mmCIF file of C-alpha atoms and ligand atoms in Angstrom:
data_model
loop_
_atom_site.group_PDB
_atom_site.id
_atom_site.type_symbol
_atom_site.label_atom_id
_atom_site.label_comp_id
_atom_site.label_asym_id
_atom_site.label_seq_id
_atom_site.Cartn_x
_atom_site.Cartn_y
_atom_site.Cartn_z
ATOM 1 C CA MET A 1 -32.191 -22.718 48.583
ATOM 2 C CA ASP A 2 -31.510 -21.527 45.379
ATOM 3 C CA LEU A 3 -28.941 -18.919 45.027
ATOM 4 C CA GLU A 4 -29.174 -15.774 42.551
ATOM 5 C CA LYS A 5 -25.456 -15.682 40.856
ATOM 6 C CA VAL A 6 -25.755 -12.375 40.287
ATOM 7 C CA GLU A 7 -22.968 -11.515 37.111
ATOM 8 C CA LEU A 8 -20.591 -8.434 37.546
ATOM 9 C CA LYS A 9 -21.485 -7.083 34.207
ATOM 10 C CA VAL A 10 -23.243 -3.282 33.381
ATOM 11 C CA ASN A 11 -26.245 -4.052 33.200
ATOM 12 C CA ALA A 12 -27.900 -2.825 30.161
ATOM 13 C CA ALA A 13 -31.136 -2.284 32.065
ATOM 14 C CA SER A 14 -29.209 -0.517 34.694
ATOM 15 C CA LEU A 15 -27.812 2.147 32.110
ATOM 16 C CA GLU A 16 -31.566 2.887 30.412
ATOM 17 C CA ALA A 17 -33.311 2.996 34.046
ATOM 18 C CA ILE A 18 -30.586 6.301 34.654
ATOM 19 C CA SER A 19 -30.952 8.126 31.395
ATOM 20 C CA PRO A 20 -34.196 9.805 31.001
ATOM 21 C CA PRO A 21 -36.428 8.629 28.588
ATOM 22 C CA THR A 22 -35.759 12.211 26.358
ATOM 23 C CA SER A 23 -32.372 11.152 25.947
ATOM 24 C CA THR A 24 -30.976 12.671 23.000
ATOM 25 C CA GLY A 25 -28.493 10.718 21.329
ATOM 26 C CA GLU A 26 -25.917 13.784 22.362
ATOM 27 C CA GLU A 27 -26.942 12.413 26.319
ATOM 28 C CA GLU A 28 -26.468 9.286 25.203
ATOM 29 C CA GLN A 29 -22.796 9.970 24.382
ATOM 30 C CA GLU A 30 -22.045 12.191 26.843
ATOM 31 C CA LEU A 31 -22.982 9.236 29.755
ATOM 32 C CA SER A 32 -21.327 6.869 27.378
ATOM 33 C CA ARG A 33 -18.225 9.536 27.808
ATOM 34 C CA LEU A 34 -18.677 9.509 31.572
ATOM 35 C CA TYR A 35 -18.059 6.184 31.927
ATOM 36 C CA GLN A 36 -15.207 5.987 29.857
ATOM 37 C CA ASP A 37 -13.709 8.888 31.997
ATOM 38 C CA MET A 38 -14.461 6.729 35.069
ATOM 39 C CA GLN A 39 -12.550 3.823 33.594
ATOM 40 C CA ASN A 40 -9.563 5.757 32.602
ATOM 41 C CA ASN A 41 -9.258 7.295 36.311
ATOM 42 C CA SER A 42 -9.430 4.070 37.835
ATOM 43 C CA LEU A 43 -13.248 5.145 38.931
ATOM 44 C CA THR A 44 -16.163 2.417 39.541
ATOM 45 C CA PRO A 45 -20.579 3.694 39.650
ATOM 46 C CA LEU A 46 -21.687 1.388 42.413
ATOM 47 C CA TRP A 47 -25.468 1.764 40.701
ATOM 48 C CA GLN A 48 -23.975 -0.431 38.373
ATOM 49 C CA ILE A 49 -22.648 -3.315 40.323
ATOM 50 C CA GLU A 50 -24.620 -2.535 43.437
ATOM 51 C CA THR A 51 -26.771 -6.365 42.810
ATOM 52 C CA ASN A 52 -23.709 -7.640 42.896
ATOM 53 C CA LEU A 53 -21.159 -6.163 45.415
ATOM 54 C CA LEU A 54 -23.606 -5.791 48.279
ATOM 55 C CA SER A 55 -25.530 -9.121 47.382
ATOM 56 C CA ARG A 56 -29.119 -10.285 48.832
ATOM 57 C CA GLN A 57 -26.681 -13.228 51.022
ATOM 58 C CA PRO A 58 -23.505 -14.970 50.767
ATOM 59 C CA ASN A 59 -22.465 -15.941 47.390
ATOM 60 C CA PRO A 60 -19.540 -17.936 47.531
ATOM 61 C CA GLU A 61 -17.111 -18.637 44.294
ATOM 62 C CA ALA A 62 -16.238 -21.922 46.025
ATOM 63 C CA VAL A 63 -17.952 -24.729 45.374
ATOM 64 C CA ALA A 64 -18.775 -28.140 47.572
ATOM 65 C CA TRP A 65 -16.407 -30.590 45.944
ATOM 66 C CA LEU A 66 -15.434 -34.032 47.501
ATOM 67 C CA TRP A 67 -11.914 -35.368 46.587
ATOM 68 C CA LYS A 68 -11.933 -39.084 47.172
ATOM 69 C CA TRP A 69 -9.242 -40.922 49.613
ATOM 70 C CA GLN A 70 -8.091 -43.472 46.772
ATOM 71 C CA ASN A 71 -6.605 -40.449 44.568
ATOM 72 C CA LEU A 72 -5.058 -38.045 47.693
ATOM 73 C CA TYR A 73 -3.469 -41.484 48.509
ATOM 74 C CA GLU A 74 -2.115 -42.382 45.345
ATOM 75 C CA ILE A 75 -1.079 -39.091 44.120
ATOM 76 C CA ALA A 76 0.648 -38.469 47.735
ATOM 77 C CA ARG A 77 2.936 -41.592 47.108
ATOM 78 C CA ARG A 78 3.986 -41.257 43.711
ATOM 79 C CA SER A 79 4.820 -37.502 44.611
ATOM 80 C CA GLY A 80 6.254 -39.305 47.862
ATOM 81 C CA GLU A 81 7.932 -41.104 45.463
ATOM 82 C CA LEU A 82 9.348 -38.853 42.823
ATOM 83 C CA VAL A 83 9.512 -35.339 44.419
ATOM 84 C CA PRO A 84 12.570 -34.678 47.185
ATOM 85 C CA ILE A 85 11.637 -32.193 50.110
ATOM 86 C CA HIS A 86 14.111 -29.586 50.007
ATOM 87 C CA ARG A 87 14.869 -26.309 51.723
ATOM 88 C CA GLY A 88 12.119 -23.575 49.522
ATOM 89 C CA GLY A 89 9.636 -25.943 49.274
ATOM 90 C CA ASP A 90 10.076 -27.674 52.608
ATOM 91 C CA ARG A 91 7.120 -29.724 52.516
ATOM 92 C CA ARG A 92 5.934 -31.929 50.396
ATOM 93 C CA ALA A 93 1.861 -30.943 51.121
ATOM 94 C CA ILE A 94 -0.717 -31.196 48.537
ATOM 95 C CA ALA A 95 -3.695 -28.554 48.200
ATOM 96 C CA LEU A 96 -7.495 -29.646 47.730
ATOM 97 C CA SER A 97 -7.958 -27.163 45.474
ATOM 98 C CA ASN A 98 -11.457 -25.702 45.411
ATOM 99 C CA PRO A 99 -12.670 -25.903 41.593
ATOM 100 C CA GLY A 100 -14.475 -22.513 41.760
ATOM 101 C CA LEU A 101 -11.604 -20.687 43.584
ATOM 102 C CA LYS A 102 -9.997 -19.696 39.640
ATOM 103 C CA GLY A 103 -7.605 -22.108 40.245
ATOM 104 C CA LYS A 104 -6.324 -20.917 43.307
ATOM 105 C CA PRO A 105 -4.656 -23.745 45.179
ATOM 106 C CA PHE A 106 -7.704 -23.235 48.340
ATOM 107 C CA ALA A 107 -9.885 -25.261 49.710
ATOM 108 C CA THR A 108 -12.223 -22.490 50.597
ATOM 109 C CA PRO A 109 -11.468 -18.470 50.719
ATOM 110 C CA THR A 110 -10.025 -18.653 53.894
ATOM 111 C CA MET A 111 -8.662 -21.985 54.616
ATOM 112 C CA TRP A 112 -5.988 -23.453 52.427
ATOM 113 C CA THR A 113 -5.911 -27.614 53.841
ATOM 114 C CA ALA A 114 -3.700 -30.249 52.140
ATOM 115 C CA VAL A 115 -2.397 -33.720 52.569
ATOM 116 C CA GLN A 116 1.370 -33.994 53.904
ATOM 117 C CA TRP A 117 3.161 -37.428 52.961
ATOM 118 C CA LEU A 118 6.448 -37.671 54.479
ATOM 119 C CA ASN A 119 8.541 -40.373 53.740
ATOM 120 C CA GLY A 120 10.286 -43.109 56.752
ATOM 121 C CA HIS A 121 13.502 -40.911 57.692
ATOM 122 C CA GLU A 122 13.095 -37.619 55.968
ATOM 123 C CA VAL A 123 12.779 -33.985 57.660
ATOM 124 C CA ALA A 124 10.536 -31.677 56.782
ATOM 125 C CA PRO A 125 12.838 -28.484 57.725
ATOM 126 C CA ALA A 126 12.177 -26.277 60.547
ATOM 127 C CA HIS A 127 10.750 -22.924 59.983
ATOM 128 C CA ARG A 128 7.937 -20.719 61.044
ATOM 129 C CA HIS A 129 5.638 -18.618 59.709
ATOM 130 C CA THR A 130 2.661 -16.301 60.785
ATOM 131 C CA ALA A 131 -0.238 -18.505 59.192
ATOM 132 C CA GLN A 132 -1.889 -20.697 61.701
ATOM 133 C CA ALA A 133 -1.170 -23.999 61.467
ATOM 134 C CA ILE A 134 -2.830 -28.088 62.322
ATOM 135 C CA ARG A 135 -2.138 -30.917 61.738
ATOM 136 C CA PHE A 136 -4.268 -33.750 61.716
ATOM 137 C CA ILE A 137 -2.607 -37.421 61.559
ATOM 138 C CA ILE A 138 -4.507 -39.986 58.976
ATOM 139 C CA ASP A 139 -1.708 -42.392 59.007
ATOM 140 C CA GLY A 140 1.699 -43.679 59.897
ATOM 141 C CA SER A 141 3.502 -43.460 63.335
ATOM 142 C CA GLY A 142 6.820 -43.247 64.656
ATOM 143 C CA SER A 143 7.099 -39.940 62.760
ATOM 144 C CA TRP A 144 7.217 -36.352 65.268
ATOM 145 C CA SER A 145 6.759 -32.957 65.071
ATOM 146 C CA THR A 146 8.916 -30.620 66.777
ATOM 147 C CA VAL A 147 6.871 -27.373 68.296
ATOM 148 C CA GLU A 148 9.162 -24.971 69.936
ATOM 149 C CA GLY A 149 11.794 -27.837 70.642
ATOM 150 C CA ASP A 150 8.691 -29.660 71.703
ATOM 151 C CA ARG A 151 8.956 -32.996 70.144
ATOM 152 C CA VAL A 152 6.206 -34.933 70.100
ATOM 153 C CA PHE A 153 4.964 -38.727 68.753
ATOM 154 C CA LEU A 154 1.615 -38.441 66.132
ATOM 155 C CA GLU A 155 -0.124 -41.163 66.054
ATOM 156 C CA ARG A 156 -3.171 -41.517 63.649
ATOM 157 C CA GLY A 157 -6.374 -39.295 64.983
ATOM 158 C CA ASP A 158 -4.003 -36.818 67.136
ATOM 159 C CA LEU A 159 -4.291 -33.070 66.126
ATOM 160 C CA VAL A 160 -1.024 -31.197 65.923
ATOM 161 C CA LEU A 161 -1.016 -27.110 66.502
ATOM 162 C CA THR A 162 1.805 -24.489 65.339
ATOM 163 C CA PRO A 163 0.171 -21.352 66.383
ATOM 164 C CA PRO A 164 1.914 -18.165 64.668
ATOM 165 C CA MET A 165 5.176 -18.115 64.461
ATOM 166 C CA LEU A 166 6.727 -20.837 66.554
ATOM 167 C CA TRP A 167 9.459 -23.111 65.085
ATOM 168 C CA HIS A 168 8.455 -25.903 63.748
ATOM 169 C CA ASP A 169 9.635 -29.391 61.637
ATOM 170 C CA HIS A 170 8.214 -32.569 61.207
ATOM 171 C CA GLY A 171 10.754 -36.249 60.786
ATOM 172 C CA SER A 172 10.933 -39.584 61.596
ATOM 173 C CA LYS A 173 13.484 -42.108 62.660
ATOM 174 C CA VAL A 174 11.123 -45.253 61.245
ATOM 175 C CA ASP A 175 10.418 -46.732 58.205
ATOM 176 C CA GLU A 176 6.918 -46.204 57.769
ATOM 177 C CA ARG A 177 5.506 -43.160 55.918
ATOM 178 C CA SER A 178 3.361 -41.116 57.645
ATOM 179 C CA ILE A 179 0.656 -38.713 55.856
ATOM 180 C CA TRP A 180 -1.598 -36.269 57.230
ATOM 181 C CA MET A 181 -3.840 -33.378 56.362
ATOM 182 C CA ASP A 182 -2.969 -29.796 57.194
ATOM 183 C CA GLY A 183 -5.013 -26.570 57.600
ATOM 184 C CA LEU A 184 -3.364 -23.462 57.223
ATOM 185 C CA ASP A 185 -5.173 -20.028 57.011
ATOM 186 C CA ILE A 186 -2.864 -19.173 54.079
ATOM 187 C CA PRO A 187 -5.663 -17.437 52.175
ATOM 188 C CA LEU A 188 -6.909 -15.272 54.558
ATOM 189 C CA ASN A 189 -3.450 -14.476 55.840
ATOM 190 C CA ASN A 190 -2.087 -13.363 52.293
ATOM 191 C CA PHE A 191 -6.005 -11.380 51.713
ATOM 192 C CA LEU A 192 -4.398 -9.433 54.799
ATOM 193 C CA ASP A 193 -1.551 -8.933 53.199
ATOM 194 C CA ALA A 194 0.096 -10.376 57.073
ATOM 195 C CA SER A 195 2.397 -12.559 55.550
ATOM 196 C CA PHE A 196 5.950 -13.587 56.807
ATOM 197 C CA PHE A 197 8.256 -16.775 57.224
ATOM 198 C CA GLU A 198 11.318 -17.241 58.227
ATOM 199 C CA PRO A 199 13.650 -20.550 57.769
ATOM 200 C CA TYR A 200 15.205 -21.536 61.212
ATOM 201 C CA PRO A 201 19.066 -21.759 60.365
ATOM 202 C CA ALA A 202 19.231 -26.001 60.970
ATOM 203 C CA GLU A 203 17.403 -28.903 59.444
ATOM 204 C CA ALA A 204 15.480 -29.660 62.735
ATOM 205 C CA GLN A 205 15.385 -27.804 65.755
ATOM 206 C CA GLU A 206 17.128 -29.086 68.937
ATOM 207 C CA VAL A 207 14.542 -30.855 71.588
ATOM 208 C CA THR A 208 14.392 -28.687 74.651
ATOM 209 C CA GLN A 209 12.245 -31.011 76.551
ATOM 210 C CA VAL A 210 11.534 -34.217 77.732
ATOM 211 C CA LEU A 211 9.361 -36.241 74.870
ATOM 212 C CA ASN A 212 5.701 -35.661 74.354
ATOM 213 C CA GLY A 213 6.315 -33.274 77.507
ATOM 214 C CA THR A 214 3.300 -30.622 76.160
ATOM 215 C CA VAL A 215 1.195 -33.665 76.530
ATOM 216 C CA LEU A 216 2.356 -34.409 79.666
ATOM 217 C CA LYS A 217 2.402 -31.812 81.092
ATOM 218 C CA TYR A 218 -1.217 -29.503 79.936
ATOM 219 C CA GLY A 219 -2.714 -33.203 77.989
ATOM 220 C CA VAL A 220 -5.721 -33.742 81.029
ATOM 221 C CA GLY A 221 -6.983 -29.996 80.421
ATOM 222 C CA GLN A 222 -8.429 -28.910 83.354
ATOM 223 C CA LEU A 223 -5.743 -28.836 85.283
ATOM 224 C CA ARG A 224 -2.760 -26.198 84.839
ATOM 225 C CA PRO A 225 1.017 -26.281 86.350
ATOM 226 C CA ALA A 226 0.424 -24.286 89.445
ATOM 227 C CA TRP A 227 3.711 -21.519 88.900
ATOM 228 C CA GLU A 228 1.877 -21.005 84.986
ATOM 229 C CA LYS A 229 -0.231 -18.004 84.007
ATOM 230 C CA PRO A 230 -3.063 -19.549 80.940
ATOM 231 C CA SER A 231 -2.113 -19.388 78.212
ATOM 232 C CA VAL A 232 -4.166 -16.484 76.119
ATOM 233 C CA ASN A 233 -3.426 -16.619 72.574
ATOM 234 C CA TYR A 234 -3.065 -20.252 71.975
ATOM 235 C CA PRO A 235 -3.573 -22.992 73.615
ATOM 236 C CA PRO A 236 -0.996 -24.609 75.901
ATOM 237 C CA MET A 237 -0.512 -27.500 74.547
ATOM 238 C CA HIS A 238 0.824 -28.929 70.962
ATOM 239 C CA THR A 239 -1.235 -32.204 70.614
ATOM 240 C CA TYR A 240 -4.196 -33.315 71.598
ATOM 241 C CA LYS A 241 -4.110 -37.028 71.461
ATOM 242 C CA TRP A 242 -6.629 -39.387 70.102
ATOM 243 C CA ALA A 243 -7.206 -41.640 73.144
ATOM 244 C CA GLU A 244 -8.557 -38.420 74.652
ATOM 245 C CA THR A 245 -10.188 -37.060 71.895
ATOM 246 C CA GLU A 246 -12.446 -40.698 71.359
ATOM 247 C CA ARG A 247 -12.689 -41.365 74.962
ATOM 248 C CA ALA A 248 -14.455 -37.466 75.017
ATOM 249 C CA LEU A 249 -16.657 -38.723 71.626
ATOM 250 C CA ASN A 250 -18.023 -41.465 73.929
ATOM 251 C CA ASN A 251 -18.751 -40.148 76.975
ATOM 252 C CA LEU A 252 -20.755 -36.959 75.277
ATOM 253 C CA ALA A 253 -22.532 -39.248 73.456
ATOM 254 C CA GLN A 254 -24.178 -40.866 76.435
ATOM 255 C CA VAL A 255 -25.212 -37.362 77.734
ATOM 256 C CA ALA A 256 -26.210 -35.619 74.277
ATOM 257 C CA ALA A 257 -26.090 -34.741 70.841
ATOM 258 C CA SER A 258 -26.776 -31.686 68.431
ATOM 259 C CA PRO A 259 -29.415 -31.892 65.707
ATOM 260 C CA PHE A 260 -27.149 -30.901 63.312
ATOM 261 C CA ASP A 261 -24.711 -32.350 64.076
ATOM 262 C CA ASP A 262 -24.872 -35.167 65.525
ATOM 263 C CA VAL A 263 -22.054 -35.806 68.505
ATOM 264 C CA ALA A 264 -20.310 -32.704 68.353
ATOM 265 C CA LEU A 265 -16.884 -31.302 69.678
ATOM 266 C CA GLU A 266 -14.911 -28.424 69.324
ATOM 267 C CA TYR A 267 -10.974 -28.946 70.315
ATOM 268 C CA ILE A 268 -10.340 -26.049 72.489
ATOM 269 C CA ASN A 269 -7.677 -23.779 74.381
ATOM 270 C CA PRO A 270 -8.525 -25.404 77.748
ATOM 271 C CA GLN A 271 -7.596 -21.968 79.685
ATOM 272 C CA THR A 272 -10.128 -20.353 78.225
ATOM 273 C CA GLY A 273 -12.685 -21.907 76.146
ATOM 274 C CA ARG A 274 -11.900 -20.484 72.833
ATOM 275 C CA SER A 275 -11.052 -22.071 69.438
ATOM 276 C CA VAL A 276 -7.539 -23.563 69.025
ATOM 277 C CA MET A 277 -7.064 -20.696 66.299
ATOM 278 C CA GLN A 278 -7.853 -17.442 66.425
ATOM 279 C CA SER A 279 -8.853 -17.852 62.725
ATOM 280 C CA PHE A 280 -10.076 -21.273 62.442
ATOM 281 C CA THR A 281 -11.968 -23.981 64.895
ATOM 282 C CA CYS A 282 -11.538 -27.349 64.505
ATOM 283 C CA TRP A 283 -14.289 -30.162 65.373
ATOM 284 C CA ILE A 284 -14.390 -33.771 65.883
ATOM 285 C CA GLN A 285 -18.029 -35.307 65.253
ATOM 286 C CA MET A 286 -19.098 -38.846 65.922
ATOM 287 C CA LEU A 287 -22.328 -39.706 63.201
ATOM 288 C CA ARG A 288 -23.751 -42.738 65.380
ATOM 289 C CA PRO A 289 -25.484 -45.527 63.537
ATOM 290 C CA GLY A 290 -28.524 -44.566 61.620
ATOM 291 C CA ILE A 291 -29.237 -41.155 61.979
ATOM 292 C CA HIS A 292 -30.128 -38.465 60.076
ATOM 293 C CA THR A 293 -29.459 -34.814 61.443
ATOM 294 C CA ARG A 294 -31.450 -31.655 60.042
ATOM 295 C CA ALA A 295 -30.088 -29.599 57.733
ATOM 296 C CA HIS A 296 -28.965 -25.803 58.553
ATOM 297 C CA ARG A 297 -26.387 -23.490 57.395
ATOM 298 C CA GLN A 298 -24.271 -21.112 58.772
ATOM 299 C CA VAL A 299 -21.882 -17.686 57.370
ATOM 300 C CA GLY A 300 -18.601 -19.526 57.011
ATOM 301 C CA SER A 301 -16.747 -22.192 55.180
ATOM 302 C CA ALA A 302 -15.602 -25.861 56.500
ATOM 303 C CA VAL A 303 -13.268 -28.443 55.428
ATOM 304 C CA TYR A 304 -14.398 -31.890 56.680
ATOM 305 C CA HIS A 305 -12.305 -35.137 56.226
ATOM 306 C CA VAL A 306 -13.938 -38.245 57.084
ATOM 307 C CA PHE A 307 -11.702 -40.249 59.403
ATOM 308 C CA GLU A 308 -13.628 -43.124 59.811
ATOM 309 C CA GLY A 309 -16.399 -44.894 58.491
ATOM 310 C CA SER A 310 -18.893 -43.757 55.111
ATOM 311 C CA GLY A 311 -21.682 -41.750 55.311
ATOM 312 C CA GLU A 312 -23.547 -39.100 53.360
ATOM 313 C CA THR A 313 -23.590 -35.020 53.446
ATOM 314 C CA ILE A 314 -26.220 -33.218 51.419
ATOM 315 C CA ILE A 315 -25.567 -30.267 50.348
ATOM 316 C CA ASN A 316 -27.483 -27.253 49.097
ATOM 317 C CA GLY A 317 -29.927 -30.298 47.894
ATOM 318 C CA ILE A 318 -26.694 -32.430 46.115
ATOM 319 C CA SER A 319 -25.926 -35.617 48.039
ATOM 320 C CA PHE A 320 -22.081 -36.026 48.757
ATOM 321 C CA GLU A 321 -21.398 -39.788 49.348
ATOM 322 C CA TRP A 322 -17.850 -40.085 51.242
ATOM 323 C CA GLU A 323 -15.641 -43.355 52.319
ATOM 324 C CA GLN A 324 -12.986 -42.844 55.074
ATOM 325 C CA GLY A 325 -9.992 -40.735 53.725
ATOM 326 C CA ASP A 326 -12.248 -38.340 51.735
ATOM 327 C CA PHE A 327 -12.623 -35.005 51.849
ATOM 328 C CA PHE A 328 -15.181 -32.253 51.524
ATOM 329 C CA VAL A 329 -15.907 -28.963 51.561
ATOM 330 C CA VAL A 330 -19.502 -27.180 52.700
ATOM 331 C CA PRO A 331 -19.267 -23.326 51.087
ATOM 332 C CA SER A 332 -20.305 -20.334 53.361
ATOM 333 C CA TRP A 333 -24.998 -20.016 53.500
ATOM 334 C CA ALA A 334 -24.972 -23.883 52.322
ATOM 335 C CA TRP A 335 -27.697 -25.713 52.956
ATOM 336 C CA HIS A 336 -25.702 -29.445 54.734
ATOM 337 C CA GLU A 337 -27.069 -32.521 56.577
ATOM 338 C CA PHE A 338 -25.222 -35.631 57.825
ATOM 339 C CA ARG A 339 -26.146 -39.491 57.207
ATOM 340 C CA ASN A 340 -24.682 -42.269 58.712
ATOM 341 C CA ARG A 341 -26.509 -45.012 56.572
ATOM 342 C CA SER A 342 -25.097 -47.987 58.787
ATOM 343 C CA THR A 343 -26.861 -49.549 60.626
ATOM 344 C CA ASP A 344 -23.675 -50.874 63.428
ATOM 345 C CA ARG A 345 -21.103 -48.608 62.238
ATOM 346 C CA ARG A 346 -19.940 -45.069 63.581
ATOM 347 C CA ALA A 347 -18.793 -42.098 61.530
ATOM 348 C CA ILE A 348 -16.436 -39.742 62.433
ATOM 349 C CA LEU A 349 -15.441 -36.768 60.737
ATOM 350 C CA PHE A 350 -12.769 -33.925 61.595
ATOM 351 C CA SER A 351 -13.203 -30.576 60.107
ATOM 352 C CA MET A 352 -11.624 -27.169 60.026
ATOM 353 C CA GLN A 353 -14.400 -24.107 60.070
ATOM 354 C CA ASP A 354 -13.725 -20.215 59.801
ATOM 355 C CA THR A 355 -16.179 -19.769 62.417
ATOM 356 C CA PRO A 356 -13.912 -17.258 64.941
ATOM 357 C CA ILE A 357 -12.770 -14.787 62.697
ATOM 358 C CA ILE A 358 -16.841 -14.680 60.990
ATOM 359 C CA ALA A 359 -17.994 -14.197 64.414
ATOM 360 C CA ALA A 360 -14.779 -11.995 65.909
ATOM 361 C CA LEU A 361 -16.241 -9.603 62.954
ATOM 362 C CA ASN A 362 -19.695 -9.573 63.941
ATOM 363 C CA LYS A 363 -21.146 -11.648 60.755
ATOM 364 C CA TYR A 364 -21.685 -14.902 62.237
ATOM 365 C CA ARG A 365 -25.698 -15.940 60.921
ATOM 366 C CA GLU A 366 -27.027 -19.383 61.131
ATOM 367 C CA GLU A 367 -30.438 -20.922 60.346
ATOM 368 C CA ALA A 368 -32.047 -24.045 60.386
ATOM 369 C CA PHE A 369 -33.617 -25.404 57.785
ATOM 370 C CA THR A 370 -37.880 -25.327 59.142
ATOM 371 C CA GLU A 371 -39.346 -27.399 56.132
ATOM 372 C CA ASN A 372 -39.792 -31.044 55.089
ATOM 373 C CA GLY A 373 -39.072 -32.366 58.472
ATOM 374 C CA GLY A 374 -35.856 -30.837 58.596
ATOM 375 C CA HIS A 375 -34.486 -32.819 55.264
ATOM 376 C CA GLN A 376 -33.615 -30.763 51.936
ATOM 377 C CA PRO A 377 -35.076 -31.789 49.331
ATOM 378 C CA VAL A 378 -32.665 -34.318 46.936
ATOM 379 C CA THR A 379 -31.900 -33.073 43.642
ATOM 380 C CA GLY A 380 -28.801 -34.860 42.337
ATOM 381 C CA ARG A 381 -25.964 -36.427 43.486
ATOM 382 C CA PHE A 382 -22.105 -35.342 43.233
ATOM 383 C CA THR A 383 -19.833 -37.412 40.620
ATOM 384 C CA PRO A 384 -16.178 -37.219 42.307
ATOM 385 C CA LYS A 385 -13.520 -37.731 39.777
ATOM 386 C CA GLN A 386 -11.895 -41.094 40.060
ATOM 387 C CA PHE A 387 -8.610 -41.330 39.469
ATOM 388 C CA GLN A 388 -7.563 -43.210 35.799
HETATM 389 O O1 LIG B 1 4.027 -27.966 57.713
HETATM 390 O O2 LIG B 1 4.196 -26.756 58.178
HETATM 391 O O3 LIG B 1 0.680 -27.861 54.321
HETATM 392 O O4 LIG B 1 4.353 -24.447 56.298
HETATM 393 C C1 LIG B 1 2.011 -25.780 54.039
HETATM 394 C C2 LIG B 1 2.519 -24.946 54.973
HETATM 395 C C3 LIG B 1 2.167 -27.095 55.625
HETATM 396 C C4 LIG B 1 3.876 -26.916 57.839
HETATM 397 C C5 LIG B 1 1.439 -27.156 54.892
HETATM 398 C C6 LIG B 1 3.252 -25.045 55.568
HETATM 399 C C7 LIG B 1 2.967 -26.289 56.596
HETATM 400 FE FE1 LIG B 2 4.322 -24.648 58.742
#
């Protein structure tokens, strides 16, 4: 549990280790000239950085963190008043910026998570990009997303997918504002130097089929229009409606649950069984009243949004108390367990996790916490920043 923080710096001990004890002043001078020449020639000796480079276990820069809904909402609302949506920015999205990531606007090393605010009667203009995207609707009704000509109306709890290079715009014909969570693989996409982006020639796409057509055509999931081929790269439907998701949670709760995550479901492409995006997966989980799960840890990072209820996640021994609307991050290889202290209210968490990319590269590992009945000793409490 105590991750050793090994600093990247020239280590005096290792310098001594490689110079013979009998070394003369002249040899030491030679050696320091050697290191200087390495630096001048853009070279680095492995023997001085190895412990950090090949750490014994993941040593993430991202930290466990919690963002309060009250703050997010207020800041998004004020942005809605002061900041128009225009081409170039395209979206009124405010990114959760992990304090461990040195000012980068990313929630974890692989994932961008933002809160997006759309005023009534606004349009967030159409564009497409190689970054893979999802949105999970938090509040407001009457707004829509059009993905590749399919327009879907958005309600609380819906998951909307924007696979790579599909045109998408969001808009509204009602007075009420809409607010949702955005999840994209922007940091991974940029790390791999794979970013392409194109604005659409018009503000919004033309709608090319019946409204909510994607849901009508594919929403049941277990049946496919017989004349179509299975959709392999990403799911055939762009939207997973909350009513279906909730039904699945309630059904699963009658049958089985995970000791680590309680009643947890992964959104999948029903035609392949795979995650909705290649670079990250989405989960919905219900923590039943009174549940306290066992701790475990995995390679890969996760961002959670509290869709409903309140509770606690203990991450590496620190208690993170959350309530509806909050967001929190679990970094790679961090012990974590969930608790719903309420005796009568369920808690529901939506999350995005970078497991698919980790697993695809054969880097996935997980471990259960076996001591103390599977529960970590709590050594502290996270104090969230409160909006002033
Ligand atoms: O809604 O299309 O948070 O393209 C970042 C980039 C949202 C979007 C974001 C995007 C979008
Ligand atoms: Fe986009």
